[in-house]
mmCIF file of C-alpha atoms and ligand atoms in Angstrom:
data_model
loop_
_atom_site.group_PDB
_atom_site.id
_atom_site.type_symbol
_atom_site.label_atom_id
_atom_site.label_comp_id
_atom_site.label_asym_id
_atom_site.label_seq_id
_atom_site.Cartn_x
_atom_site.Cartn_y
_atom_site.Cartn_z
ATOM 1 C CA MET A 1 0.949 16.761 2.662
ATOM 2 C CA SER A 2 0.654 13.167 1.548
ATOM 3 C CA ILE A 3 2.313 12.413 -1.752
ATOM 4 C CA LEU A 4 1.101 9.187 -3.330
ATOM 5 C CA LEU A 5 3.267 7.703 -6.037
ATOM 6 C CA HIS A 6 1.498 5.060 -8.091
ATOM 7 C CA HIS A 7 2.492 3.350 -11.338
ATOM 8 C CA HIS A 8 0.810 5.903 -13.596
ATOM 9 C CA GLU A 9 -0.245 8.710 -11.310
ATOM 10 C CA VAL A 10 1.044 11.103 -8.695
ATOM 11 C CA THR A 11 -1.457 12.411 -6.143
ATOM 12 C CA LEU A 12 -1.057 15.119 -3.522
ATOM 13 C CA ASN A 13 -3.510 15.309 -0.629
ATOM 14 C CA MET A 14 -3.212 18.100 1.891
ATOM 15 C CA THR A 15 -4.836 17.317 5.228
ATOM 16 C CA ASP A 16 -5.254 19.278 8.437
ATOM 17 C CA LEU A 17 -4.701 18.054 11.977
ATOM 18 C CA HIS A 18 -8.239 16.694 12.060
ATOM 19 C CA TYR A 19 -7.763 14.376 9.068
ATOM 20 C CA ASN A 20 -9.838 16.617 6.803
ATOM 21 C CA CYS A 21 -8.545 16.567 3.261
ATOM 22 C CA VAL A 22 -8.342 20.272 2.444
ATOM 23 C CA ALA A 23 -6.793 19.994 -1.012
ATOM 24 C CA HIS A 24 -6.429 17.254 -3.576
ATOM 25 C CA TRP A 25 -4.371 17.233 -6.742
ATOM 26 C CA SER A 26 -3.797 14.482 -9.257
ATOM 27 C CA SER A 27 -1.386 14.389 -12.172
ATOM 28 C CA GLY A 28 -3.819 12.314 -14.213
ATOM 29 C CA PRO A 29 -2.336 9.389 -16.166
ATOM 30 C CA VAL A 30 1.383 9.928 -16.513
ATOM 31 C CA ARG A 31 4.430 7.887 -17.507
ATOM 32 C CA LEU A 32 7.388 8.529 -15.279
ATOM 33 C CA LEU A 33 10.526 7.662 -17.243
ATOM 34 C CA CYS A 34 13.013 8.986 -14.720
ATOM 35 C CA MET A 35 13.105 10.355 -11.206
ATOM 36 C CA ASP A 36 13.166 13.955 -12.414
ATOM 37 C CA MET A 37 9.804 13.434 -14.112
ATOM 38 C CA MET A 38 8.439 12.368 -10.740
ATOM 39 C CA TRP A 39 9.826 15.497 -9.041
ATOM 40 C CA GLU A 40 8.383 17.615 -11.858
ATOM 41 C CA GLN A 41 4.883 16.259 -11.178
ATOM 42 C CA ILE A 42 5.221 16.775 -7.420
ATOM 43 C CA ARG A 43 6.450 20.324 -8.013
ATOM 44 C CA ARG A 44 3.491 21.015 -10.308
ATOM 45 C CA GLY A 45 1.013 19.654 -7.770
ATOM 46 C CA ALA A 46 2.581 21.601 -4.919
ATOM 47 C CA ARG A 47 2.519 24.818 -6.944
ATOM 48 C CA GLU A 48 -1.145 24.409 -7.892
ATOM 49 C CA ILE A 49 -2.203 23.610 -4.333
ATOM 50 C CA MET A 50 -0.213 26.468 -2.803
ATOM 51 C CA GLU A 51 -1.707 28.888 -5.353
ATOM 52 C CA ARG A 52 -5.164 27.811 -4.225
ATOM 53 C CA TYR A 53 -4.247 27.997 -0.519
ATOM 54 C CA PRO A 54 -1.603 30.729 -0.263
ATOM 55 C CA ASP A 55 -2.055 30.995 3.524
ATOM 56 C CA SER A 56 -1.382 27.322 4.169
ATOM 57 C CA ARG A 57 1.903 26.103 5.519
ATOM 58 C CA VAL A 58 2.956 22.554 4.895
ATOM 59 C CA LEU A 59 4.454 21.395 8.190
ATOM 60 C CA GLY A 60 4.887 17.740 7.467
ATOM 61 C CA ILE A 61 5.289 15.577 4.414
ATOM 62 C CA CYS A 62 4.687 11.898 4.145
ATOM 63 C CA PHE A 63 5.848 10.283 0.942
ATOM 64 C CA PRO A 64 4.826 6.611 0.818
ATOM 65 C CA VAL A 65 6.757 5.095 -2.064
ATOM 66 C CA PRO A 66 6.621 1.790 -3.912
ATOM 67 C CA LEU A 67 10.409 2.095 -4.080
ATOM 68 C CA GLY A 68 13.362 0.626 -2.253
ATOM 69 C CA TYR A 69 15.554 3.052 -0.322
ATOM 70 C CA THR A 70 18.507 3.003 2.031
ATOM 71 C CA THR A 71 18.593 4.169 5.654
ATOM 72 C CA GLU A 72 19.770 7.542 4.277
ATOM 73 C CA LYS A 73 16.557 7.616 2.186
ATOM 74 C CA ARG A 74 18.366 7.204 -1.087
ATOM 75 C CA LEU A 75 16.844 5.267 -3.958
ATOM 76 C CA SER A 76 17.904 1.617 -4.140
ATOM 77 C CA ALA A 77 15.110 -0.018 -6.189
ATOM 78 C CA ALA A 78 12.380 1.223 -8.519
ATOM 79 C CA THR A 79 10.489 -1.910 -9.583
ATOM 80 C CA PRO A 80 7.343 -0.101 -10.820
ATOM 81 C CA PHE A 81 9.499 2.152 -13.009
ATOM 82 C CA PRO A 82 11.862 -0.099 -14.977
ATOM 83 C CA ALA A 83 12.833 2.779 -17.312
ATOM 84 C CA TRP A 84 14.519 4.822 -14.577
ATOM 85 C CA PRO A 85 18.212 5.168 -15.471
ATOM 86 C CA ARG A 86 21.016 3.837 -13.293
ATOM 87 C CA SER A 87 22.027 7.394 -12.482
ATOM 88 C CA ASP A 88 18.795 7.796 -10.469
ATOM 89 C CA PHE A 89 19.922 5.164 -7.977
ATOM 90 C CA GLY A 90 21.540 6.616 -4.894
ATOM 91 C CA ARG A 91 19.664 9.935 -5.274
ATOM 92 C CA SER A 92 17.979 11.446 -2.234
ATOM 93 C CA LEU A 93 14.239 11.098 -1.744
ATOM 94 C CA THR A 94 14.077 13.865 0.840
ATOM 95 C CA GLU A 95 16.244 16.755 -0.392
ATOM 96 C CA PRO A 96 14.026 17.754 -3.351
ATOM 97 C CA LEU A 97 10.984 17.657 -1.035
ATOM 98 C CA GLN A 98 12.605 20.085 1.375
ATOM 99 C CA GLU A 99 13.229 22.405 -1.539
ATOM 100 C CA ILE A 100 9.647 22.093 -2.864
ATOM 101 C CA PHE A 101 8.140 22.574 0.616
ATOM 102 C CA PRO A 102 10.561 24.908 2.409
ATOM 103 C CA ASP A 103 8.313 25.202 5.508
ATOM 104 C CA ALA A 104 8.261 21.448 6.136
ATOM 105 C CA ARG A 105 9.684 20.428 9.504
ATOM 106 C CA ASP A 106 9.259 16.719 9.080
ATOM 107 C CA ILE A 107 9.677 14.542 5.995
ATOM 108 C CA ILE A 108 8.647 10.913 6.307
ATOM 109 C CA ILE A 109 9.667 8.443 3.631
ATOM 110 C CA THR A 110 7.817 5.202 4.070
ATOM 111 C CA SER A 111 6.350 2.410 1.977
ATOM 112 C CA ASP A 112 2.861 2.443 0.480
ATOM 113 C CA GLY A 113 2.058 -0.669 2.520
ATOM 114 C CA LYS A 114 3.137 0.939 5.805
ATOM 115 C CA ALA A 115 1.127 4.067 5.031
ATOM 116 C CA ALA A 116 -2.081 2.207 4.151
ATOM 117 C CA GLY A 117 -1.588 -0.129 7.119
ATOM 118 C CA SER A 118 -1.189 2.839 9.461
ATOM 119 C CA ALA A 119 -4.739 3.892 8.585
ATOM 120 C CA LEU A 120 -5.946 0.963 10.695
ATOM 121 C CA LEU A 121 -4.299 2.563 13.726
ATOM 122 C CA HIS A 122 -6.325 5.689 13.097
ATOM 123 C CA TRP A 123 -9.613 3.845 12.592
ATOM 124 C CA ASP A 124 -9.275 1.464 15.538
ATOM 125 C CA PHE A 125 -6.179 1.824 17.680
ATOM 126 C CA SER A 126 -7.564 -0.303 20.509
ATOM 127 C CA ARG A 127 -7.795 -3.214 18.107
ATOM 128 C CA TYR A 128 -4.665 -2.841 15.990
ATOM 129 C CA GLY A 129 -2.393 -0.880 18.314
ATOM 130 C CA GLN A 130 -1.028 -3.828 20.262
ATOM 131 C CA GLY A 131 0.579 -7.128 19.421
ATOM 132 C CA GLU A 132 1.471 -8.080 15.877
ATOM 133 C CA VAL A 133 -0.561 -7.078 12.840
ATOM 134 C CA ALA A 134 0.269 -7.986 9.249
ATOM 135 C CA THR A 135 -1.239 -6.077 6.344
ATOM 136 C CA PHE A 136 -1.270 -6.859 2.635
ATOM 137 C CA TYR A 137 -1.335 -3.865 0.307
ATOM 138 C CA CYS A 138 -2.879 -5.285 -2.865
ATOM 139 C CA SER A 139 -2.703 -3.165 -5.979
ATOM 140 C CA THR A 140 -0.662 -3.533 -9.177
ATOM 141 C CA GLY A 141 1.997 -5.108 -6.993
ATOM 142 C CA ILE A 142 1.704 -6.414 -3.465
ATOM 143 C CA GLY A 143 3.267 -4.724 -0.516
ATOM 144 C CA GLY A 144 2.406 -4.736 3.109
ATOM 145 C CA ALA A 145 3.577 -4.047 6.591
ATOM 146 C CA LEU A 146 4.176 -5.696 9.920
ATOM 147 C CA PHE A 147 3.168 -3.717 12.981
ATOM 148 C CA ARG A 148 4.245 -4.450 16.512
ATOM 149 C CA ASP A 149 2.452 -2.546 19.256
ATOM 150 C CA GLY A 150 1.299 0.067 16.795
ATOM 151 C CA GLN A 151 4.707 0.633 15.208
ATOM 152 C CA PRO A 152 5.621 -0.484 11.704
ATOM 153 C CA THR A 153 8.664 -2.743 11.712
ATOM 154 C CA THR A 154 11.448 -1.316 9.594
ATOM 155 C CA GLY A 155 14.728 -2.781 8.503
ATOM 156 C CA THR A 156 17.864 -1.176 7.149
ATOM 157 C CA LYS A 157 16.826 -1.727 3.532
ATOM 158 C CA SER A 158 13.084 -1.089 3.858
ATOM 159 C CA LEU A 159 12.452 -4.752 3.042
ATOM 160 C CA VAL A 160 10.343 -5.717 6.039
ATOM 161 C CA GLY A 161 6.772 -5.662 4.791
ATOM 162 C CA ALA A 162 7.678 -6.368 1.158
ATOM 163 C CA LEU A 163 5.275 -9.296 1.462
ATOM 164 C CA GLY A 164 4.796 -9.449 -2.309
ATOM 165 C CA HIS A 165 8.225 -11.074 -2.510
ATOM 166 C CA ILE A 166 7.450 -14.014 -0.283
ATOM 167 C CA ILE A 167 8.136 -16.976 -2.554
ATOM 168 C CA VAL A 168 5.074 -19.174 -2.895
ATOM 169 C CA GLU A 169 5.917 -21.159 -6.071
ATOM 170 C CA PRO A 170 9.682 -21.558 -6.612
ATOM 171 C CA ASP A 171 9.206 -23.465 -9.879
ATOM 172 C CA ASP A 172 7.230 -20.700 -11.542
ATOM 173 C CA PRO A 173 8.936 -19.785 -14.834
ATOM 174 C CA GLU A 174 8.240 -16.044 -14.789
ATOM 175 C CA PRO A 175 11.145 -14.131 -13.286
ATOM 176 C CA CYS A 176 10.335 -11.461 -10.723
ATOM 177 C CA PRO A 177 12.188 -8.119 -10.944
ATOM 178 C CA CYS A 178 13.607 -8.968 -7.494
ATOM 179 C CA GLY A 179 15.579 -11.819 -9.056
ATOM 180 C CA GLY A 180 13.386 -14.575 -7.633
ATOM 181 C CA HIS A 181 10.768 -16.866 -9.109
ATOM 182 C CA GLY A 182 7.240 -17.443 -7.878
ATOM 183 C CA CYS A 183 6.928 -14.380 -5.664
ATOM 184 C CA LEU A 184 3.434 -13.779 -4.295
ATOM 185 C CA GLU A 185 2.974 -10.615 -6.343
ATOM 186 C CA ARG A 186 3.833 -12.413 -9.598
ATOM 187 C CA MET A 187 1.388 -15.218 -8.819
ATOM 188 C CA VAL A 188 -1.529 -12.932 -8.009
ATOM 189 C CA SER A 189 -0.887 -10.076 -10.455
ATOM 190 C CA SER A 190 -3.693 -8.827 -12.721
ATOM 191 C CA GLY A 191 -1.610 -9.932 -15.694
ATOM 192 C CA ARG A 192 -1.413 -13.496 -14.382
ATOM 193 C CA MET A 193 -5.108 -13.501 -13.501
ATOM 194 C CA ARG A 194 -5.966 -12.511 -17.091
ATOM 195 C CA GLU A 195 -3.578 -15.111 -18.515
ATOM 196 C CA ARG A 196 -5.210 -17.835 -16.459
ATOM 197 C CA LEU A 197 -8.667 -16.757 -17.619
ATOM 198 C CA ALA A 198 -7.585 -16.538 -21.262
ATOM 199 C CA ALA A 199 -6.267 -20.103 -21.023
ATOM 200 C CA GLN A 200 -9.736 -21.261 -19.933
ATOM 201 C CA GLU A 201 -11.415 -19.858 -23.028
ATOM 202 C CA GLU A 202 -14.288 -22.321 -23.131
ATOM 203 C CA GLU A 203 -15.288 -21.800 -19.492
ATOM 204 C CA TYR A 204 -14.821 -18.061 -19.875
ATOM 205 C CA ARG A 205 -17.349 -17.992 -22.700
ATOM 206 C CA LYS A 206 -19.842 -19.835 -20.525
ATOM 207 C CA SER A 207 -19.203 -17.715 -17.456
ATOM 208 C CA CYS A 208 -20.814 -14.478 -16.304
ATOM 209 C CA LEU A 209 -17.643 -12.711 -17.449
ATOM 210 C CA LYS A 210 -18.259 -13.394 -21.143
ATOM 211 C CA GLU A 211 -19.169 -9.764 -21.946
ATOM 212 C CA ILE A 212 -15.938 -8.467 -20.414
ATOM 213 C CA PRO A 213 -12.803 -8.573 -22.604
ATOM 214 C CA VAL A 214 -10.150 -10.580 -20.717
ATOM 215 C CA ALA A 215 -7.749 -7.627 -20.962
ATOM 216 C CA GLU A 216 -10.167 -5.554 -18.860
ATOM 217 C CA MET A 217 -10.745 -8.102 -16.140
ATOM 218 C CA THR A 218 -10.131 -7.003 -12.584
ATOM 219 C CA PHE A 219 -10.060 -8.873 -9.281
ATOM 220 C CA GLU A 220 -13.092 -6.884 -8.226
ATOM 221 C CA LYS A 221 -15.118 -8.283 -11.144
ATOM 222 C CA LEU A 222 -13.799 -11.756 -10.432
ATOM 223 C CA PHE A 223 -14.965 -11.576 -6.814
ATOM 224 C CA GLU A 224 -18.334 -10.169 -7.917
ATOM 225 C CA GLY A 225 -18.767 -13.132 -10.257
ATOM 226 C CA SER A 226 -17.744 -15.525 -7.523
ATOM 227 C CA ALA A 227 -20.203 -13.960 -5.089
ATOM 228 C CA LYS A 228 -22.947 -14.520 -7.671
ATOM 229 C CA GLY A 229 -22.069 -18.209 -7.804
ATOM 230 C CA ASP A 230 -20.267 -18.340 -11.144
ATOM 231 C CA VAL A 231 -18.303 -21.608 -11.364
ATOM 232 C CA LEU A 232 -15.190 -20.220 -13.070
ATOM 233 C CA CYS A 233 -14.985 -17.177 -10.799
ATOM 234 C CA ARG A 234 -15.394 -19.368 -7.709
ATOM 235 C CA ARG A 235 -12.618 -21.675 -8.798
ATOM 236 C CA GLU A 236 -10.283 -18.737 -9.440
ATOM 237 C CA SER A 237 -11.235 -17.076 -6.175
ATOM 238 C CA ARG A 238 -10.350 -20.281 -4.300
ATOM 239 C CA TYR A 239 -7.064 -20.527 -6.212
ATOM 240 C CA TYR A 240 -5.953 -17.055 -5.027
ATOM 241 C CA ALA A 241 -6.894 -17.932 -1.457
ATOM 242 C CA GLN A 242 -4.649 -20.998 -1.704
ATOM 243 C CA ILE A 243 -1.743 -18.896 -2.974
ATOM 244 C CA PHE A 244 -2.183 -16.356 -0.165
ATOM 245 C CA SER A 245 -2.442 -19.133 2.418
ATOM 246 C CA ILE A 246 1.110 -20.251 1.588
ATOM 247 C CA ALA A 247 2.458 -16.758 2.218
ATOM 248 C CA ILE A 248 0.406 -16.471 5.410
ATOM 249 C CA ARG A 249 1.697 -19.768 6.701
ATOM 250 C CA GLY A 250 5.210 -18.366 6.243
ATOM 251 C CA LEU A 251 4.175 -15.335 8.275
ATOM 252 C CA ILE A 252 2.612 -17.390 11.054
ATOM 253 C CA VAL A 253 5.810 -19.294 11.746
ATOM 254 C CA SER A 254 7.983 -16.167 11.793
ATOM 255 C CA VAL A 255 5.783 -13.571 13.526
ATOM 256 C CA ALA A 256 2.567 -14.098 15.431
ATOM 257 C CA PRO A 257 0.028 -11.827 13.762
ATOM 258 C CA GLU A 258 -3.255 -11.523 15.612
ATOM 259 C CA TYR A 259 -4.727 -9.734 12.635
ATOM 260 C CA VAL A 260 -3.982 -10.264 8.972
ATOM 261 C CA VAL A 261 -5.551 -7.439 7.008
ATOM 262 C CA PHE A 262 -6.153 -7.312 3.263
ATOM 263 C CA GLN A 263 -6.290 -3.860 1.718
ATOM 264 C CA GLY A 264 -6.961 -2.850 -1.896
ATOM 265 C CA ASN A 265 -8.049 -5.489 -4.452
ATOM 266 C CA PHE A 266 -8.188 -8.368 -2.035
ATOM 267 C CA GLY A 267 -9.880 -6.232 0.601
ATOM 268 C CA LYS A 268 -12.946 -6.831 -1.570
ATOM 269 C CA ALA A 269 -12.487 -10.607 -1.716
ATOM 270 C CA ASP A 270 -15.729 -12.589 -1.652
ATOM 271 C CA GLU A 271 -16.910 -15.242 0.803
ATOM 272 C CA VAL A 272 -15.479 -18.081 -1.285
ATOM 273 C CA PHE A 273 -11.983 -16.605 -0.982
ATOM 274 C CA ARG A 274 -12.442 -15.938 2.731
ATOM 275 C CA ARG A 275 -13.671 -19.415 3.527
ATOM 276 C CA GLU A 276 -11.007 -21.129 1.456
ATOM 277 C CA LEU A 277 -8.281 -19.013 3.073
ATOM 278 C CA LEU A 278 -9.432 -20.008 6.558
ATOM 279 C CA ASN A 279 -9.605 -23.676 5.584
ATOM 280 C CA LYS A 280 -6.148 -23.628 4.061
ATOM 281 C CA VAL A 281 -4.537 -21.727 6.924
ATOM 282 C CA PHE A 282 -6.042 -24.111 9.471
ATOM 283 C CA GLU A 283 -4.874 -27.154 7.537
ATOM 284 C CA PHE A 284 -1.638 -26.433 9.356
ATOM 285 C CA LYS A 285 -2.050 -28.998 12.112
ATOM 286 C CA TYR A 286 0.034 -27.182 14.676
ATOM 287 C CA MET A 287 -2.542 -24.423 14.709
ATOM 288 C CA ASP A 288 -5.861 -24.873 16.373
ATOM 289 C CA ARG A 289 -9.026 -22.898 15.869
ATOM 290 C CA GLN A 290 -8.509 -21.293 19.272
ATOM 291 C CA GLU A 291 -5.389 -19.589 17.938
ATOM 292 C CA LYS A 292 -5.914 -15.840 18.048
ATOM 293 C CA ILE A 293 -5.706 -14.904 14.411
ATOM 294 C CA GLU A 294 -8.316 -12.911 12.583
ATOM 295 C CA PHE A 295 -8.520 -12.135 8.886
ATOM 296 C CA VAL A 296 -9.805 -8.677 8.137
ATOM 297 C CA TYR A 297 -10.968 -7.344 4.777
ATOM 298 C CA ASP A 298 -10.564 -3.588 4.495
ATOM 299 C CA ASP A 299 -12.657 -2.593 1.485
ATOM 300 C CA ARG A 300 -12.022 1.151 1.771
ATOM 301 C CA ASP A 301 -10.430 2.917 -1.172
ATOM 302 C CA LEU A 302 -6.693 2.186 -1.117
ATOM 303 C CA SER A 303 -5.561 5.743 -1.943
ATOM 304 C CA MET A 304 -7.751 7.035 0.837
ATOM 305 C CA GLU A 305 -6.266 4.529 3.268
ATOM 306 C CA GLU A 306 -2.781 5.563 2.183
ATOM 307 C CA THR A 307 -3.630 9.218 2.830
ATOM 308 C CA VAL A 308 -5.245 8.521 6.210
ATOM 309 C CA GLY A 309 -2.270 6.395 7.273
ATOM 310 C CA ALA A 310 0.260 8.953 6.022
ATOM 311 C CA THR A 311 -1.617 11.637 7.939
ATOM 312 C CA TYR A 312 -1.621 9.411 11.018
ATOM 313 C CA GLN A 313 2.168 9.135 10.859
ATOM 314 C CA MET A 314 2.611 12.898 10.400
ATOM 315 C CA ILE A 315 0.242 13.800 13.232
ATOM 316 C CA ASN A 316 1.903 11.212 15.429
ATOM 317 C CA ASN A 317 5.284 12.852 14.847
ATOM 318 C CA PHE A 318 3.759 16.287 15.335
ATOM 319 C CA LEU A 319 2.460 15.286 18.747
ATOM 320 C CA CYS A 320 5.532 13.300 19.781
ATOM 321 C CA PHE A 321 8.220 15.757 18.700
ATOM 322 C CA PRO A 322 6.742 19.258 19.095
ATOM 323 C CA GLU A 323 10.219 20.796 19.297
ATOM 324 C CA LYS A 324 10.632 20.078 15.566
ATOM 325 C CA TYR A 325 7.839 22.490 14.740
ATOM 326 C CA VAL A 326 9.287 25.529 16.429
ATOM 327 C CA TRP A 327 8.597 28.265 13.957
ATOM 328 C CA LYS A 328 10.790 31.328 13.423
ATOM 329 C CA GLN A 329 14.007 32.332 15.129
ATOM 330 C CA GLU A 330 12.103 34.628 17.522
ATOM 331 C CA ASN A 331 9.813 31.745 18.436
ATOM 332 C CA VAL A 332 12.549 29.355 19.457
ATOM 333 C CA GLY A 333 11.399 27.465 22.508
ATOM 334 C CA ARG A 334 7.754 28.033 21.681
ATOM 335 C CA ALA A 335 6.142 25.154 19.866
ATOM 336 C CA LEU A 336 3.497 25.846 17.286
ATOM 337 C CA THR A 337 0.097 25.940 18.962
ATOM 338 C CA LEU A 338 -2.592 23.553 17.886
ATOM 339 C CA PRO A 339 -5.610 25.101 16.194
ATOM 340 C CA GLU A 340 -8.881 25.119 18.176
HETATM 341 ZN ZN1 LIG B 401 10.012 -10.941 -6.169
#
C-alpha cells in the first residue's frame, strides 16, 4: 500500500508484487488542519479499499511524506501544513499505520522525493542503479533525493535530498518556512512564477498567455508557450534554468551525480530551459563537456512515479528480508510464498 500525502489530497494505491495497481482511492480535495485529520483520511481510504478487496492482505506500507521526521519516525517538521498544532510534533508516523493495517510486516517512512526517485530504479536499474544520481521532485514545493549505487542517501534528520532548501539567492526578501532566505523552492514556486508574470503586465497581455488568468498559470503552460516561441515564456523558462543551475553547481561540488533527473513540473521543461541549463552548468570552467553528467527529464505523472518508487522499495524489502513476512505462529520459519 502506497500512501501519498500531498498538500490537499491523500491517495492510497494498492499494488501487487508485479507493480499492478489493484486499488486506488483518493480523498478528493481536503484541508488537513492537524495530524489526526490525516490519519482519519488514511483510515477512511483503507476501510473503503479493504471493503472492496476483503481477501487482500496488506503486507507492506510505504508512506512517502513531505514532512520532516526523526530517526524514530516521529514528526519534526510539517511545512506543507502550517496549521498543525505543536502537540503533533514528536508523534509517531508508524504506530497509527500498524493499527490501521494490522497485517503489515513492513512500514517504510520515506520522503516524496526518495519515493519518486526510486521509480527510476524500477524503470532502468542498469542506468540509475550505480554511481550517484540526483533527482528533483518538483511540485508545490521542491524535494529530491540523492542515490548512491541504487540506495537513497539518508541522514539522521531526513534532510539529505531536501534540495528545495539549497539557498540560491540569499538576498531574497521572502522568508522560507525553514528559516532561510532564497531557497530554491521559494524562487521557483508557482506563487513566485505568477508574481513575476503579473509584474510584467504589458508583456503578458502581448504574450500567448493573455487568455489565461495569471492566478491559473502553471509551469506546464509556461513551457508550452516557450516551446511555441513566445518571447515572455522563453525569457521566464531561461530564468528558471539559471536558478536551477546555481543549485546544481552546489551539487556538483559536493557529490558527483552522473544523472540529474527532473520529475514533476520541471520534468516537462521545454528545450529553451534544457539548453540554458546546460549552458549555465558548463559555464563552470572546472567542468569540461567530457564530464559524465546527464540531465534527464522524467515527464511521467508524479503521483504515478511516487507509487512506482514506493512499490519498488516495498518489493525490495520483501525480497531482501523474507523472514519479516513469516505469517502465522504455525508458519514460523516458512516465508510467505510468492504468487505464480
Ligand atoms: Zn528553505
